[in-house]
mmCIF file of C-alpha atoms in Angstrom:
data_model
loop_
_atom_site.group_PDB
_atom_site.id
_atom_site.type_symbol
_atom_site.label_atom_id
_atom_site.label_comp_id
_atom_site.label_asym_id
_atom_site.label_seq_id
_atom_site.Cartn_x
_atom_site.Cartn_y
_atom_site.Cartn_z
ATOM 1 C CA UNK A 1 -52.171 49.845 13.679
ATOM 2 C CA UNK A 2 -48.514 48.701 13.571
ATOM 3 C CA UNK A 3 -46.369 49.606 10.594
ATOM 4 C CA UNK A 4 -45.402 46.873 8.185
ATOM 5 C CA UNK A 5 -41.953 45.365 9.051
ATOM 6 C CA UNK A 6 -40.625 46.146 5.577
ATOM 7 C CA UNK A 7 -41.590 49.802 5.934
ATOM 8 C CA UNK A 8 -39.964 49.980 9.369
ATOM 9 C CA UNK A 9 -36.779 48.437 8.005
ATOM 10 C CA UNK A 10 -36.729 50.869 5.081
ATOM 11 C CA UNK A 11 -37.163 53.823 7.459
ATOM 12 C CA UNK A 12 -34.259 52.622 9.596
ATOM 13 C CA UNK A 13 -32.047 52.302 6.546
ATOM 14 C CA UNK A 14 -32.771 55.846 5.378
ATOM 15 C CA UNK A 15 -32.077 57.112 8.910
ATOM 16 C CA UNK A 16 -28.689 55.397 9.072
ATOM 17 C CA UNK A 17 -25.817 57.863 8.766
ATOM 18 C CA UNK A 18 -23.412 54.999 8.140
ATOM 19 C CA UNK A 19 -25.439 53.885 5.124
ATOM 20 C CA UNK A 20 -25.308 57.375 3.636
ATOM 21 C CA UNK A 21 -21.540 57.455 4.227
ATOM 22 C CA UNK A 22 -21.204 54.207 2.288
ATOM 23 C CA UNK A 23 -22.895 55.963 -0.635
ATOM 24 C CA UNK A 24 -20.594 58.957 -0.193
ATOM 25 C CA UNK A 25 -17.455 56.807 -0.141
ATOM 26 C CA UNK A 26 -18.547 54.760 -3.153
ATOM 27 C CA UNK A 27 -19.311 57.947 -5.102
ATOM 28 C CA UNK A 28 -15.975 59.626 -4.470
ATOM 29 C CA UNK A 29 -13.871 56.476 -4.821
ATOM 30 C CA UNK A 30 -15.480 55.566 -8.140
ATOM 31 C CA UNK A 31 -14.956 59.152 -9.288
ATOM 32 C CA UNK A 32 -11.192 58.902 -8.728
ATOM 33 C CA UNK A 33 -11.008 55.635 -10.647
ATOM 34 C CA UNK A 34 -13.221 56.874 -13.482
ATOM 35 C CA UNK A 35 -11.145 60.033 -13.872
ATOM 36 C CA UNK A 36 -7.880 58.077 -13.891
ATOM 37 C CA UNK A 37 -9.141 55.766 -16.641
ATOM 38 C CA UNK A 38 -10.381 58.661 -18.789
ATOM 39 C CA UNK A 39 -7.387 60.975 -18.336
ATOM 40 C CA UNK A 40 -5.080 58.277 -19.691
ATOM 41 C CA UNK A 41 -6.649 58.872 -23.125
ATOM 42 C CA UNK A 42 -8.127 62.391 -23.228
ATOM 43 C CA UNK A 43 -6.702 65.878 -22.905
ATOM 44 C CA UNK A 44 -6.776 66.761 -19.167
ATOM 45 C CA UNK A 45 -8.064 70.227 -20.082
ATOM 46 C CA UNK A 46 -11.487 68.865 -21.044
ATOM 47 C CA UNK A 47 -11.859 66.983 -17.759
ATOM 48 C CA UNK A 48 -13.436 69.853 -15.777
ATOM 49 C CA UNK A 49 -15.976 70.509 -18.536
ATOM 50 C CA UNK A 50 -17.610 67.083 -18.517
ATOM 51 C CA UNK A 51 -17.138 66.429 -14.821
ATOM 52 C CA UNK A 52 -18.919 69.669 -13.891
ATOM 53 C CA UNK A 53 -21.752 69.589 -16.436
ATOM 54 C CA UNK A 54 -23.918 67.277 -14.264
ATOM 55 C CA UNK A 55 -23.546 69.662 -11.310
ATOM 56 C CA UNK A 56 -24.528 72.638 -13.470
ATOM 57 C CA UNK A 57 -27.617 70.784 -14.711
ATOM 58 C CA UNK A 58 -28.493 69.967 -11.116
ATOM 59 C CA UNK A 59 -28.152 73.652 -10.211
ATOM 60 C CA UNK A 60 -30.500 74.688 -13.034
ATOM 61 C CA UNK A 61 -33.081 72.112 -11.976
ATOM 62 C CA UNK A 62 -32.849 73.140 -8.313
ATOM 63 C CA UNK A 63 -33.355 76.812 -9.161
ATOM 64 C CA UNK A 64 -36.653 75.984 -10.869
ATOM 65 C CA UNK A 65 -37.745 73.498 -8.205
ATOM 66 C CA UNK A 66 -36.817 75.767 -5.281
ATOM 67 C CA UNK A 67 -37.988 78.890 -7.168
ATOM 68 C CA UNK A 68 -34.852 80.851 -6.287
ATOM 69 C CA UNK A 69 -34.253 82.551 -9.647
ATOM 70 C CA UNK A 70 -35.198 85.896 -8.055
ATOM 71 C CA UNK A 71 -31.903 85.827 -6.146
ATOM 72 C CA UNK A 72 -30.159 86.397 -9.479
ATOM 73 C CA UNK A 73 -32.423 89.272 -10.575
ATOM 74 C CA UNK A 74 -31.047 92.742 -9.660
ATOM 75 C CA UNK A 75 -34.546 94.226 -9.789
ATOM 76 C CA UNK A 76 -35.926 91.738 -7.274
ATOM 77 C CA UNK A 77 -36.134 92.290 -3.521
ATOM 78 C CA UNK A 78 -34.602 88.822 -3.086
ATOM 79 C CA UNK A 79 -31.492 89.725 -5.111
ATOM 80 C CA UNK A 80 -28.429 88.433 -3.216
ATOM 81 C CA UNK A 81 -26.242 91.321 -4.361
ATOM 82 C CA UNK A 82 -23.348 91.729 -6.764
ATOM 83 C CA UNK A 83 -20.780 91.077 -4.066
ATOM 84 C CA UNK A 84 -22.292 87.693 -3.241
ATOM 85 C CA UNK A 85 -22.521 86.762 -6.906
ATOM 86 C CA UNK A 86 -18.893 87.812 -7.356
ATOM 87 C CA UNK A 87 -17.850 85.587 -4.461
ATOM 88 C CA UNK A 88 -19.387 82.529 -6.105
ATOM 89 C CA UNK A 89 -17.880 83.413 -9.479
ATOM 90 C CA UNK A 90 -14.420 83.687 -7.914
ATOM 91 C CA UNK A 91 -15.003 80.396 -6.141
ATOM 92 C CA UNK A 92 -15.888 78.827 -9.481
ATOM 93 C CA UNK A 93 -12.692 80.169 -11.049
ATOM 94 C CA UNK A 94 -10.554 78.761 -8.233
ATOM 95 C CA UNK A 95 -12.321 75.411 -8.366
ATOM 96 C CA UNK A 96 -11.774 75.228 -12.123
ATOM 97 C CA UNK A 97 -8.035 75.841 -11.969
ATOM 98 C CA UNK A 98 -7.944 73.279 -9.178
ATOM 99 C CA UNK A 99 -9.705 70.823 -11.485
ATOM 100 C CA UNK A 100 -7.164 71.446 -14.271
ATOM 101 C CA UNK A 101 -4.351 70.695 -11.814
ATOM 102 C CA UNK A 102 -6.187 67.627 -10.537
ATOM 103 C CA UNK A 103 -6.461 66.004 -13.969
ATOM 104 C CA UNK A 104 -2.807 66.644 -14.776
ATOM 105 C CA UNK A 105 -1.851 65.255 -11.363
ATOM 106 C CA UNK A 106 -3.853 62.104 -12.119
ATOM 107 C CA UNK A 107 -2.118 61.707 -15.465
ATOM 108 C CA UNK A 108 1.373 62.157 -14.010
ATOM 109 C CA UNK A 109 1.029 60.474 -10.624
ATOM 110 C CA UNK A 110 -2.089 58.347 -10.685
ATOM 111 C CA UNK A 111 -4.586 57.861 -7.870
ATOM 112 C CA UNK A 112 -1.986 56.771 -5.291
ATOM 113 C CA UNK A 113 -0.378 60.214 -5.289
ATOM 114 C CA UNK A 114 -3.300 62.433 -6.229
ATOM 115 C CA UNK A 115 -6.060 61.167 -3.927
ATOM 116 C CA UNK A 116 -4.238 61.549 -0.564
ATOM 117 C CA UNK A 117 -2.934 65.015 -1.392
ATOM 118 C CA UNK A 118 -6.158 66.463 -2.823
ATOM 119 C CA UNK A 119 -8.026 65.280 0.276
ATOM 120 C CA UNK A 120 -5.976 67.784 2.298
ATOM 121 C CA UNK A 121 -8.393 70.446 1.020
ATOM 122 C CA UNK A 122 -9.944 70.336 4.507
ATOM 123 C CA UNK A 123 -6.648 71.596 5.917
ATOM 124 C CA UNK A 124 -6.369 74.479 3.450
ATOM 125 C CA UNK A 125 -10.033 75.315 3.945
ATOM 126 C CA UNK A 126 -9.463 75.562 7.698
ATOM 127 C CA UNK A 127 -6.519 77.917 7.192
ATOM 128 C CA UNK A 128 -8.462 80.025 4.663
ATOM 129 C CA UNK A 129 -11.443 80.196 7.011
ATOM 130 C CA UNK A 130 -9.170 81.437 9.792
ATOM 131 C CA UNK A 131 -7.600 84.137 7.570
ATOM 132 C CA UNK A 132 -10.619 85.194 5.479
ATOM 133 C CA UNK A 133 -13.613 84.643 7.753
ATOM 134 C CA UNK A 134 -11.889 85.017 11.095
ATOM 135 C CA UNK A 135 -12.911 81.515 12.141
ATOM 136 C CA UNK A 136 -11.183 80.099 15.177
ATOM 137 C CA UNK A 137 -8.379 77.680 14.387
ATOM 138 C CA UNK A 138 -7.619 75.248 17.198
ATOM 139 C CA UNK A 139 -3.950 74.900 18.204
ATOM 140 C CA UNK A 140 -4.565 71.141 18.164
ATOM 141 C CA UNK A 141 -5.239 71.490 14.472
ATOM 142 C CA UNK A 142 -1.576 72.436 14.040
ATOM 143 C CA UNK A 143 -0.732 68.879 15.009
ATOM 144 C CA UNK A 144 -2.882 67.719 12.128
ATOM 145 C CA UNK A 145 -1.050 70.052 9.735
ATOM 146 C CA UNK A 146 2.311 68.687 10.879
ATOM 147 C CA UNK A 147 1.143 65.095 10.443
ATOM 148 C CA UNK A 148 -0.232 65.845 6.960
ATOM 149 C CA UNK A 149 3.100 67.420 5.955
ATOM 150 C CA UNK A 150 5.036 64.375 7.156
ATOM 151 C CA UNK A 151 2.577 62.090 5.371
ATOM 152 C CA UNK A 152 3.008 63.885 2.037
ATOM 153 C CA UNK A 153 6.803 63.803 2.362
ATOM 154 C CA UNK A 154 6.764 60.075 3.118
ATOM 155 C CA UNK A 155 4.377 59.460 0.226
ATOM 156 C CA UNK A 156 6.690 61.314 -2.165
ATOM 157 C CA UNK A 157 9.787 59.586 -0.813
ATOM 158 C CA UNK A 158 8.158 56.178 -1.111
ATOM 159 C CA UNK A 159 7.153 56.876 -4.708
ATOM 160 C CA UNK A 160 10.730 57.906 -5.560
ATOM 161 C CA UNK A 161 11.832 54.399 -4.549
ATOM 162 C CA UNK A 162 9.068 52.629 -6.436
ATOM 163 C CA UNK A 163 7.482 52.229 -9.852
ATOM 164 C CA UNK A 164 5.726 55.441 -10.843
ATOM 165 C CA UNK A 165 2.788 55.859 -13.194
ATOM 166 C CA UNK A 166 4.946 58.097 -15.394
ATOM 167 C CA UNK A 167 8.404 59.664 -15.445
ATOM 168 C CA UNK A 168 6.752 63.008 -14.626
ATOM 169 C CA UNK A 169 5.284 61.678 -11.352
ATOM 170 C CA UNK A 170 7.101 64.342 -9.309
ATOM 171 C CA UNK A 171 4.886 67.049 -10.881
ATOM 172 C CA UNK A 172 1.811 65.335 -9.469
ATOM 173 C CA UNK A 173 2.706 66.417 -5.927
ATOM 174 C CA UNK A 174 2.625 70.224 -6.453
ATOM 175 C CA UNK A 175 -0.270 69.903 -8.900
ATOM 176 C CA UNK A 176 -2.358 67.956 -6.386
ATOM 177 C CA UNK A 177 -1.443 70.508 -3.708
ATOM 178 C CA UNK A 178 -2.668 73.307 -5.979
ATOM 179 C CA UNK A 179 -5.946 71.433 -6.371
ATOM 180 C CA UNK A 180 -6.299 70.958 -2.630
ATOM 181 C CA UNK A 181 -5.521 74.621 -1.908
ATOM 182 C CA UNK A 182 -7.861 76.077 -4.532
ATOM 183 C CA UNK A 183 -10.666 73.675 -3.619
ATOM 184 C CA UNK A 184 -10.237 74.434 0.074
ATOM 185 C CA UNK A 185 -10.246 78.199 -0.475
ATOM 186 C CA UNK A 186 -13.141 77.905 -2.923
ATOM 187 C CA UNK A 187 -15.126 76.070 -0.265
ATOM 188 C CA UNK A 188 -14.566 78.907 2.192
ATOM 189 C CA UNK A 189 -15.801 81.431 -0.385
ATOM 190 C CA UNK A 190 -18.821 79.191 -0.965
ATOM 191 C CA UNK A 191 -19.571 79.274 2.766
ATOM 192 C CA UNK A 192 -19.173 83.046 2.841
ATOM 193 C CA UNK A 193 -21.662 83.421 -0.019
ATOM 194 C CA UNK A 194 -24.207 81.233 1.736
ATOM 195 C CA UNK A 195 -23.756 83.153 4.985
ATOM 196 C CA UNK A 196 -24.712 86.242 2.967
ATOM 197 C CA UNK A 197 -28.087 84.684 2.201
ATOM 198 C CA UNK A 198 -27.617 82.825 -1.074
ATOM 199 C CA UNK A 199 -29.663 79.647 -1.419
ATOM 200 C CA UNK A 200 -27.799 76.427 -2.124
ATOM 201 C CA UNK A 201 -29.361 76.175 -5.596
ATOM 202 C CA UNK A 202 -28.141 79.685 -6.433
ATOM 203 C CA UNK A 203 -24.693 78.801 -5.152
ATOM 204 C CA UNK A 204 -24.462 75.658 -7.274
ATOM 205 C CA UNK A 205 -25.675 77.411 -10.419
ATOM 206 C CA UNK A 206 -23.305 80.383 -10.116
ATOM 207 C CA UNK A 207 -20.223 78.359 -9.268
ATOM 208 C CA UNK A 208 -20.613 75.687 -11.909
ATOM 209 C CA UNK A 209 -21.787 78.024 -14.679
ATOM 210 C CA UNK A 210 -18.657 80.148 -14.170
ATOM 211 C CA UNK A 211 -16.584 76.957 -14.101
ATOM 212 C CA UNK A 212 -18.004 75.684 -17.392
ATOM 213 C CA UNK A 213 -17.551 79.098 -19.030
ATOM 214 C CA UNK A 214 -13.931 79.356 -17.871
ATOM 215 C CA UNK A 215 -13.112 75.834 -19.046
ATOM 216 C CA UNK A 216 -14.440 76.550 -22.535
ATOM 217 C CA UNK A 217 -12.567 79.874 -22.581
ATOM 218 C CA UNK A 218 -9.273 78.211 -21.630
ATOM 219 C CA UNK A 219 -9.761 75.524 -24.265
ATOM 220 C CA UNK A 220 -10.457 78.191 -26.893
ATOM 221 C CA UNK A 221 -7.467 80.376 -25.933
ATOM 222 C CA UNK A 222 -5.151 77.372 -26.009
ATOM 223 C CA UNK A 223 -6.563 76.132 -29.294
ATOM 224 C CA UNK A 224 -7.716 72.869 -27.737
ATOM 225 C CA UNK A 225 -11.461 72.929 -28.435
ATOM 226 C CA UNK A 226 -10.965 70.114 -30.915
ATOM 227 C CA UNK A 227 -9.880 67.918 -27.991
ATOM 228 C CA UNK A 228 -13.572 67.457 -27.215
ATOM 229 C CA UNK A 229 -14.230 65.981 -30.652
ATOM 230 C CA UNK A 230 -11.060 63.894 -30.463
ATOM 231 C CA UNK A 231 -12.147 62.205 -27.240
ATOM 232 C CA UNK A 232 -14.070 58.952 -27.559
ATOM 233 C CA UNK A 233 -17.694 58.755 -26.482
ATOM 234 C CA UNK A 234 -16.644 56.183 -23.865
ATOM 235 C CA UNK A 235 -14.175 58.558 -22.205
ATOM 236 C CA UNK A 236 -16.610 61.466 -22.250
ATOM 237 C CA UNK A 237 -19.234 59.211 -20.678
ATOM 238 C CA UNK A 238 -16.742 58.174 -17.996
ATOM 239 C CA UNK A 239 -15.916 61.824 -17.187
ATOM 240 C CA UNK A 240 -19.610 62.701 -17.005
ATOM 241 C CA UNK A 241 -20.201 59.669 -14.808
ATOM 242 C CA UNK A 242 -17.463 60.911 -12.511
ATOM 243 C CA UNK A 243 -19.293 64.222 -12.212
ATOM 244 C CA UNK A 244 -22.521 62.453 -11.254
ATOM 245 C CA UNK A 245 -20.778 60.183 -8.759
ATOM 246 C CA UNK A 246 -18.845 62.917 -6.949
ATOM 247 C CA UNK A 247 -20.753 66.140 -7.627
ATOM 248 C CA UNK A 248 -24.246 64.758 -7.074
ATOM 249 C CA UNK A 249 -24.290 61.345 -5.363
ATOM 250 C CA UNK A 250 -21.224 61.862 -3.166
ATOM 251 C CA UNK A 251 -22.212 65.358 -2.052
ATOM 252 C CA UNK A 252 -25.860 64.450 -1.411
ATOM 253 C CA UNK A 253 -24.928 61.385 0.649
ATOM 254 C CA UNK A 254 -22.459 63.401 2.727
ATOM 255 C CA UNK A 255 -25.039 66.095 3.508
ATOM 256 C CA UNK A 256 -27.512 63.410 4.558
ATOM 257 C CA UNK A 257 -24.876 61.789 6.775
ATOM 258 C CA UNK A 258 -24.085 65.157 8.380
ATOM 259 C CA UNK A 259 -27.751 65.454 9.361
ATOM 260 C CA UNK A 260 -27.663 62.087 11.125
ATOM 261 C CA UNK A 261 -24.145 61.816 12.570
ATOM 262 C CA UNK A 262 -21.545 63.958 14.309
ATOM 263 C CA UNK A 263 -19.240 65.899 12.005
ATOM 264 C CA UNK A 264 -16.151 64.271 13.519
ATOM 265 C CA UNK A 265 -17.556 60.821 12.791
ATOM 266 C CA UNK A 266 -18.538 61.747 9.240
ATOM 267 C CA UNK A 267 -15.077 63.051 8.395
ATOM 268 C CA UNK A 268 -13.399 60.104 10.072
ATOM 269 C CA UNK A 269 -15.380 57.788 7.802
ATOM 270 C CA UNK A 270 -14.751 60.108 4.849
ATOM 271 C CA UNK A 271 -11.011 59.514 5.269
ATOM 272 C CA UNK A 272 -11.730 55.995 3.988
ATOM 273 C CA UNK A 273 -12.189 57.544 0.535
ATOM 274 C CA UNK A 274 -8.433 57.956 0.208
ATOM 275 C CA UNK A 275 -7.572 54.513 1.548
ATOM 276 C CA UNK A 276 -10.166 52.669 -0.537
ATOM 277 C CA UNK A 277 -9.218 54.663 -3.665
ATOM 278 C CA UNK A 278 -5.554 53.769 -3.299
ATOM 279 C CA UNK A 279 -6.270 50.092 -2.625
ATOM 280 C CA UNK A 280 -8.550 49.827 -5.661
ATOM 281 C CA UNK A 281 -6.049 51.727 -7.811
ATOM 282 C CA UNK A 282 -3.487 49.103 -6.793
ATOM 283 C CA UNK A 283 -5.828 46.145 -7.395
ATOM 284 C CA UNK A 284 -7.807 47.328 -10.425
ATOM 285 C CA UNK A 285 -5.480 49.770 -12.192
ATOM 286 C CA UNK A 286 -2.178 48.164 -11.248
ATOM 287 C CA UNK A 287 -0.717 51.292 -9.654
ATOM 288 C CA UNK A 288 2.347 50.750 -7.473
ATOM 289 C CA UNK A 289 2.370 51.184 -3.712
ATOM 290 C CA UNK A 290 4.987 50.243 -1.095
ATOM 291 C CA UNK A 291 5.122 50.296 2.683
ATOM 292 C CA UNK A 292 6.517 53.820 2.945
ATOM 293 C CA UNK A 293 3.829 55.180 0.631
ATOM 294 C CA UNK A 294 1.134 53.412 2.641
ATOM 295 C CA UNK A 295 2.417 54.934 5.887
ATOM 296 C CA UNK A 296 2.421 58.374 4.234
ATOM 297 C CA UNK A 297 -1.149 57.896 3.029
ATOM 298 C CA UNK A 298 -2.359 56.810 6.474
ATOM 299 C CA UNK A 299 -0.614 59.762 8.150
ATOM 300 C CA UNK A 300 -2.153 62.178 5.647
ATOM 301 C CA UNK A 301 -5.637 60.787 6.328
ATOM 302 C CA UNK A 302 -5.093 60.941 10.085
ATOM 303 C CA UNK A 303 -3.858 64.534 9.924
ATOM 304 C CA UNK A 304 -6.868 65.646 7.886
ATOM 305 C CA UNK A 305 -9.219 64.012 10.405
ATOM 306 C CA UNK A 306 -7.464 65.841 13.253
ATOM 307 C CA UNK A 307 -7.781 69.214 11.513
ATOM 308 C CA UNK A 308 -11.497 68.685 10.923
ATOM 309 C CA UNK A 309 -12.196 67.187 14.341
ATOM 310 C CA UNK A 310 -10.692 70.082 16.286
ATOM 311 C CA UNK A 311 -12.524 72.788 14.355
ATOM 312 C CA UNK A 312 -15.370 74.404 16.357
ATOM 313 C CA UNK A 313 -18.669 72.608 15.713
ATOM 314 C CA UNK A 314 -20.424 75.761 14.488
ATOM 315 C CA UNK A 315 -17.829 76.304 11.771
ATOM 316 C CA UNK A 316 -17.763 72.659 10.689
ATOM 317 C CA UNK A 317 -21.480 72.588 10.109
ATOM 318 C CA UNK A 318 -21.420 75.825 8.102
#
């Protein structure tokens, strides 16, 4: 008996890598815009707390659903080991400091500066993987690094000749680079922990629980815990929505796309996140962009794609 046409069409849609990449792009682009709107009113230090809470909740749910709690129990045969747990905790710390830098970069430089630079995390992850895990780094990837560097310089130069989001826009460049570096290195540590046998649910729980704890600790040490109460419910909802869009929807859609498409194609499409984010920041948020900045953004995207494309397939999938 033939399947109903509607069921066949639905199956084809769910098997379309391009469709999943649309979901991925929408999730990450909306996250940039949501964060920019919220950070204009709230203390950037509380950003990581509410953006990462949805991911932590997802990790807790996955641990119960996948029944992987034994990996965290030292008395269990399935215990992943203190070293592996430490790796994820360190990754969480790095990711958190990267998130602090990211929110300050958004406040100072807006989406047009922050998005292209933070997306270079692929580049820093490739370098960290080469140094830390001994992964092979293609000489052709060096071309990508050079192009990314030129793109960032052009982006900065173009902004210096335009209308910036704030007078402190120049700080957004190093801050966004710090985010990209820490996120890239944190991703390599994440991969190392999973190669040691940790389940994805365990990884998510450990990384985001350490991130939430560190964020609260930093707020307490700096006397900024009251910033949470000072923030409006609307802004806190926007930050939480950003966490759902990027940390859950965006990530899930990308993993689904990676199962259905080549890695090179996925990351080529993923580069649209930067371009679409900048265009919408210009149209919706009124951020400034000129021809030089646009060329810098396009070069940065192209360089990141080159770095990812020329990595060995085995390492990209990991």
